[in-house]
Coordinates of C-alpha atoms and ligand atoms in Angstrom, one line a residue:
X119 CA 99.0 49.4 184.8
X120 CA 96.8 51.9 186.7
X121 CA 95.7 55.1 184.7
X122 CA 95.9 58.1 187.2
X123 CA 97.0 61.4 187.5
X124 CA 95.3 64.6 189.1
X125 CA 94.3 67.9 188.9
X126 CA 97.1 70.3 186.8
X127 CA 97.3 74.0 186.5
X128 CA 97.1 74.9 182.7
X129 CA 98.8 78.1 182.7
X130 CA 102.3 76.9 181.2
X131 CA 100.4 75.0 178.1
X132 CA 100.0 71.4 177.5
X133 CA 103.9 70.2 177.3
X134 CA 104.6 71.7 180.8
X135 CA 101.2 69.5 181.9
X136 CA 103.0 66.8 180.5
X137 CA 106.2 67.0 182.0
X138 CA 104.9 67.7 185.5
X139 CA 102.8 64.6 185.0
X140 CA 105.6 62.3 184.3
X141 CA 107.6 64.0 187.3
X142 CA 104.9 62.6 189.7
X143 CA 104.4 59.3 188.1
X144 CA 101.0 60.1 186.4
X145 CA 99.9 58.8 182.8
X146 CA 97.0 61.3 182.8
X147 CA 95.9 64.4 184.2
X148 CA 92.8 67.0 184.7
X149 CA 93.0 70.7 183.8
X150 CA 90.7 73.9 183.0
X151 CA 90.9 75.2 179.7
X152 CA 90.4 78.4 181.4
X153 CA 90.3 79.8 184.8
X154 CA 88.0 77.8 186.8
X155 CA 86.0 81.0 187.4
X156 CA 85.5 81.4 183.6
X157 CA 86.3 84.1 181.4
X158 CA 88.1 83.9 178.3
X159 CA 90.9 81.3 177.6
X160 CA 94.1 82.3 176.4
X161 CA 94.5 81.7 172.6
X162 CA 95.3 78.4 171.6
X163 CA 98.9 77.6 171.0
X164 CA 99.0 74.7 168.5
X165 CA 102.9 74.4 168.6
X166 CA 102.8 73.6 172.1
X167 CA 99.8 71.1 171.6
X168 CA 101.7 69.3 168.9
X169 CA 104.8 69.1 171.0
X170 CA 102.7 67.6 173.9
X171 CA 101.0 65.0 171.9
X172 CA 104.8 63.9 170.7
X173 CA 105.6 63.8 174.3
X174 CA 102.4 62.3 175.8
X175 CA 102.7 59.3 172.9
X176 CA 106.5 58.7 174.0
X177 CA 105.1 58.8 177.7
X178 CA 102.1 56.9 177.3
X179 CA 99.7 60.0 178.8
X180 CA 96.5 59.3 177.6
X181 CA 92.6 59.8 178.6
X182 CA 93.3 63.5 179.8
X183 CA 90.0 65.0 180.9
X184 CA 89.3 68.7 180.7
X185 CA 87.2 70.1 183.6
X186 CA 84.4 72.9 182.3
X187 CA 84.7 75.8 184.8
X188 CA 82.9 75.4 188.1
X189 CA 81.2 78.7 187.4
X190 CA 79.1 77.9 184.8
X191 CA 75.4 76.8 185.4
X192 CA 73.8 75.0 182.5
X193 CA 70.5 75.1 184.1
X194 CA 70.4 78.8 185.4
X195 CA 67.1 80.5 185.5
X196 CA 68.4 83.3 183.6
X197 CA 68.9 82.8 180.1
X198 CA 72.0 84.6 179.4
X199 CA 73.6 83.0 182.3
X200 CA 73.0 79.6 180.4
X201 CA 73.6 80.9 177.0
X202 CA 77.2 81.6 178.3
X203 CA 77.5 78.4 179.6
X204 CA 76.7 76.7 176.3
X205 CA 78.8 79.2 174.6
X206 CA 81.8 78.7 176.9
X207 CA 81.6 74.8 176.7
X208 CA 81.5 75.3 172.7
X209 CA 84.8 77.1 173.3
X210 CA 86.5 74.4 175.2
X211 CA 85.0 71.7 172.8
X212 CA 86.7 73.7 170.1
X213 CA 90.1 73.5 171.7
X214 CA 89.5 69.8 172.8
X215 CA 89.6 69.2 168.9
X216 CA 92.9 69.1 169.0
X217 CA 93.5 66.8 171.5
X218 CA 91.5 64.0 170.3
X219 CA 92.1 61.9 173.1
X220 CA 90.5 63.8 176.2
X221 CA 87.2 63.9 177.7
X222 CA 85.1 66.8 178.9
X223 CA 83.6 66.9 182.4
X224 CA 80.8 68.8 183.1
X225 CA 78.6 69.9 186.6
X226 CA 75.0 69.4 185.3
X227 CA 74.2 72.8 187.2
X228 CA 72.2 74.1 190.3
X229 CA 68.1 74.5 189.4
X230 CA 67.9 77.4 192.2
X231 CA 64.3 76.8 193.1
X232 CA 63.2 76.2 189.3
X233 CA 62.6 72.6 190.3
X234 CA 64.7 69.3 189.5
X235 CA 62.7 68.6 186.9
X236 CA 63.2 72.1 185.2
X237 CA 66.9 71.8 185.9
X238 CA 67.2 68.4 184.1
X239 CA 65.3 69.8 180.7
X240 CA 67.9 72.7 180.8
X241 CA 70.8 70.7 181.2
X242 CA 70.0 68.1 178.4
X243 CA 68.7 70.8 176.3
X244 CA 72.2 72.1 176.2
X245 CA 73.8 69.0 175.6
X246 CA 71.4 68.4 172.5
X247 CA 72.5 72.0 171.3
X248 CA 76.0 71.2 171.8
X249 CA 75.8 67.9 169.4
X250 CA 74.0 69.5 166.6
X251 CA 77.4 71.7 166.5
X252 CA 78.9 68.4 165.5
X253 CA 81.2 68.1 168.7
X254 CA 81.7 64.6 169.6
X255 CA 83.9 64.6 172.2
X256 CA 83.2 62.3 174.8
X257 CA 81.3 64.7 177.9
X258 CA 81.2 63.1 181.4
X259 CA 78.3 64.6 183.7
X260 CA 80.1 64.3 187.2
X261 CA 78.0 63.0 190.3
X262 CA 77.5 66.0 192.7
X263 CA 77.4 66.2 196.7
X264 CA 74.2 67.7 196.5
X265 CA 74.6 71.2 198.1
X266 CA 72.3 73.7 197.5
X267 CA 70.0 72.9 194.5
X268 CA 72.6 70.7 192.5
X269 CA 71.6 68.9 189.6
X270 CA 72.9 65.2 189.9
X271 CA 72.7 64.5 194.1
X272 CA 72.0 61.0 192.6
X273 CA 72.1 58.6 190.0
X274 CA 68.3 59.1 188.9
X275 CA 68.9 62.8 188.3
X276 CA 72.0 62.0 186.0
X277 CA 69.5 59.1 184.5
X278 CA 66.9 61.6 183.7
X279 CA 69.7 63.8 182.1
X280 CA 70.7 61.0 179.8
X281 CA 67.2 59.8 179.1
X282 CA 66.1 63.4 177.8
X283 CA 68.9 63.7 175.5
X284 CA 68.5 62.9 171.9
X285 CA 71.8 61.1 171.3
X286 CA 73.5 59.9 174.3
X287 CA 76.0 57.6 172.8
X288 CA 78.5 60.3 173.9
X289 CA 77.3 60.6 176.9
X290 CA 78.8 59.1 180.2
X291 CA 79.7 59.7 183.9
X292 CA 82.5 61.0 186.2
X293 CA 82.1 59.6 190.0
X294 CA 83.3 61.8 192.2
X295 CA 84.2 59.9 195.5
X296 CA 83.7 62.7 197.9
X297 CA 80.5 63.8 196.2
X298 CA 78.8 60.6 196.4
X299 CA 79.9 60.0 199.3
X300 CA 78.5 63.4 200.8
X301 CA 75.5 62.8 198.4
X302 CA 74.7 59.5 200.8
X303 CA 76.1 56.8 198.8
X304 CA 77.8 54.9 201.7
X305 CA 80.9 53.6 199.5
X306 CA 83.0 53.6 202.7
X307 CA 81.7 50.5 204.0
X308 CA 79.1 49.3 200.6
X309 CA 81.1 50.1 197.7
X310 CA 79.7 46.8 195.9
X311 CA 76.1 47.7 196.9
X312 CA 77.0 51.5 195.5
X313 CA 78.1 50.0 192.5
X314 CA 75.2 47.7 192.1
X315 CA 73.1 50.9 192.6
X316 CA 75.1 52.5 189.8
X317 CA 74.7 49.5 187.5
X318 CA 71.0 49.3 188.1
X319 CA 70.5 53.3 187.2
X320 CA 73.2 54.3 184.9
X321 CA 74.5 51.2 183.5
X322 CA 78.4 50.9 184.4
X323 CA 79.3 51.1 181.0
X324 CA 78.5 55.2 181.2
X325 CA 81.0 55.3 183.9
X326 CA 84.2 57.0 182.1
X327 CA 86.2 58.5 184.7
X328 CA 86.8 58.7 188.7
X329 CA 87.4 61.7 191.0
X330 CA 89.5 60.4 193.7
X331 CA 89.0 62.5 196.7
X332 CA 88.5 61.8 200.3
X333 CA 86.0 63.9 202.2
X334 CA 85.9 66.1 205.0
X335 CA 82.5 65.6 205.9
X336 CA 80.0 62.6 206.8
X337 CA 78.0 60.6 204.9
X338 CA 75.2 62.5 203.5
X339 CA 76.5 65.7 204.5
X340 CA 75.8 67.3 200.8
X341 CA 79.2 69.4 201.8
X342 CA 81.5 68.7 199.2
X343 CA 84.7 69.4 201.0
X344 CA 87.7 67.2 199.3
X345 CA 90.3 65.8 201.7
X346 CA 93.6 64.0 201.2
X347 CA 93.2 60.3 200.6
X348 CA 92.7 58.6 203.8
X349 CA 92.3 61.7 205.7
X350 CA 89.0 61.9 205.6
X351 CA 86.0 60.7 206.4
X352 CA 85.7 57.9 203.7
X353 CA 89.0 56.4 204.5
X354 CA 91.8 54.2 202.9
X355 CA 90.4 51.3 202.5
X356 CA 87.8 52.2 200.0
X357 CA 90.5 54.0 198.0
X358 CA 92.7 50.9 197.8
X359 CA 89.4 48.8 197.0
X360 CA 88.6 51.2 194.4
X361 CA 92.3 50.8 192.4
X362 CA 92.2 47.5 192.8
X363 CA 88.4 46.7 191.7
X364 CA 88.3 44.7 188.5
X365 CA 85.5 47.2 187.0
X366 CA 87.3 50.3 188.0
X367 CA 90.6 50.1 187.9
X368 CA 90.9 49.9 184.0
X369 CA 88.9 53.6 184.2
X370 CA 91.4 57.0 184.4
X371 CA 91.6 58.1 188.1
X372 CA 92.1 61.8 188.8
X373 CA 93.1 63.0 192.2
X374 CA 91.5 66.2 193.5
X375 CA 92.7 66.1 196.9
X376 CA 94.1 69.5 198.6
X377 CA 97.8 68.9 197.5
X378 CA 100.5 70.7 196.0
X379 CA 102.5 68.5 193.4
X380 CA 104.9 66.5 196.0
X381 CA 102.0 65.5 197.9
X382 CA 100.1 64.0 194.8
X383 CA 103.1 62.5 193.8
X384 CA 102.6 60.5 196.8
X385 CA 98.9 59.4 196.4
X386 CA 100.0 58.3 193.1
X387 CA 102.9 56.3 194.6
X388 CA 100.7 54.7 197.3
X389 CA 98.0 53.6 195.1
X390 CA 100.4 52.3 192.4
X391 CA 101.8 50.2 194.9
X392 CA 98.5 49.0 196.2
X393 CA 97.2 48.2 192.3
X394 CA 100.5 46.4 191.8
X395 CA 100.7 44.4 195.0
X396 CA 97.2 43.4 193.9
X397 CA 98.3 42.3 190.3
X398 CA 101.4 40.1 191.9
Ligands
FE1209 FE1 83.9 68.7 189.5
FE1210 FE1 85.3 66.2 191.6
ZN1211 ZN1 83.9 68.7 194.5

């Protein structure tokens, strides 16, 4: 059975997200611990988490994904900004210790004129510091579209981060379909070759989750504007290929398409139907 969900608002707590997920046919979901623009997270509501965990078990919700605020820049030039990223991520990971099943998704950040090498150094140093604190949540580096000076614009940059961390055993990759397409990987026409390249550079065993988004922009545009499934430049076929792919269909899949809950439900229903047809 496909493990698929979408991004949900965490403002009403975990049990509410669990119920929302079930309502739209999802069996996983992604969320922010705090405003995506950063800032302080709400006080942890442990009774809510306890109720959620029970609910999740009853409804087979697993492998949820927390997304770090995207305003953070782990490889900022300013030391204070790097420290803020580090502290916020640690606070997020503290919260995730109550959700043993969750993974944590991070944008490597933007090097802003310091150069790729320096950026990669700052990201991997931060990941080392996090591990030294004893957090063992699976951390996923997201493949980026390469707008501005984003680190992670190609598989090699993520490889370099992984190579430079002391202990990469709990470090994985989240492949965002819109981002890789905007970065220049032609998953629309050559999904197999892209996966092969991923395997050669990063190893497919590092791939732990997929962000499933169509793209408003063309291949290699470096733009990062998500579109609804099948309404962008990637096209419906690729998404069907992904949810039926023997190496991908076991992975948790998260929609970050511009949708309300109804729209998400439609996409989930459609993709489940395609995955099921393939299994029959
Ligand atoms: Fe992201
Ligand atoms: Fe994403
Ligand atoms: Zn994006």
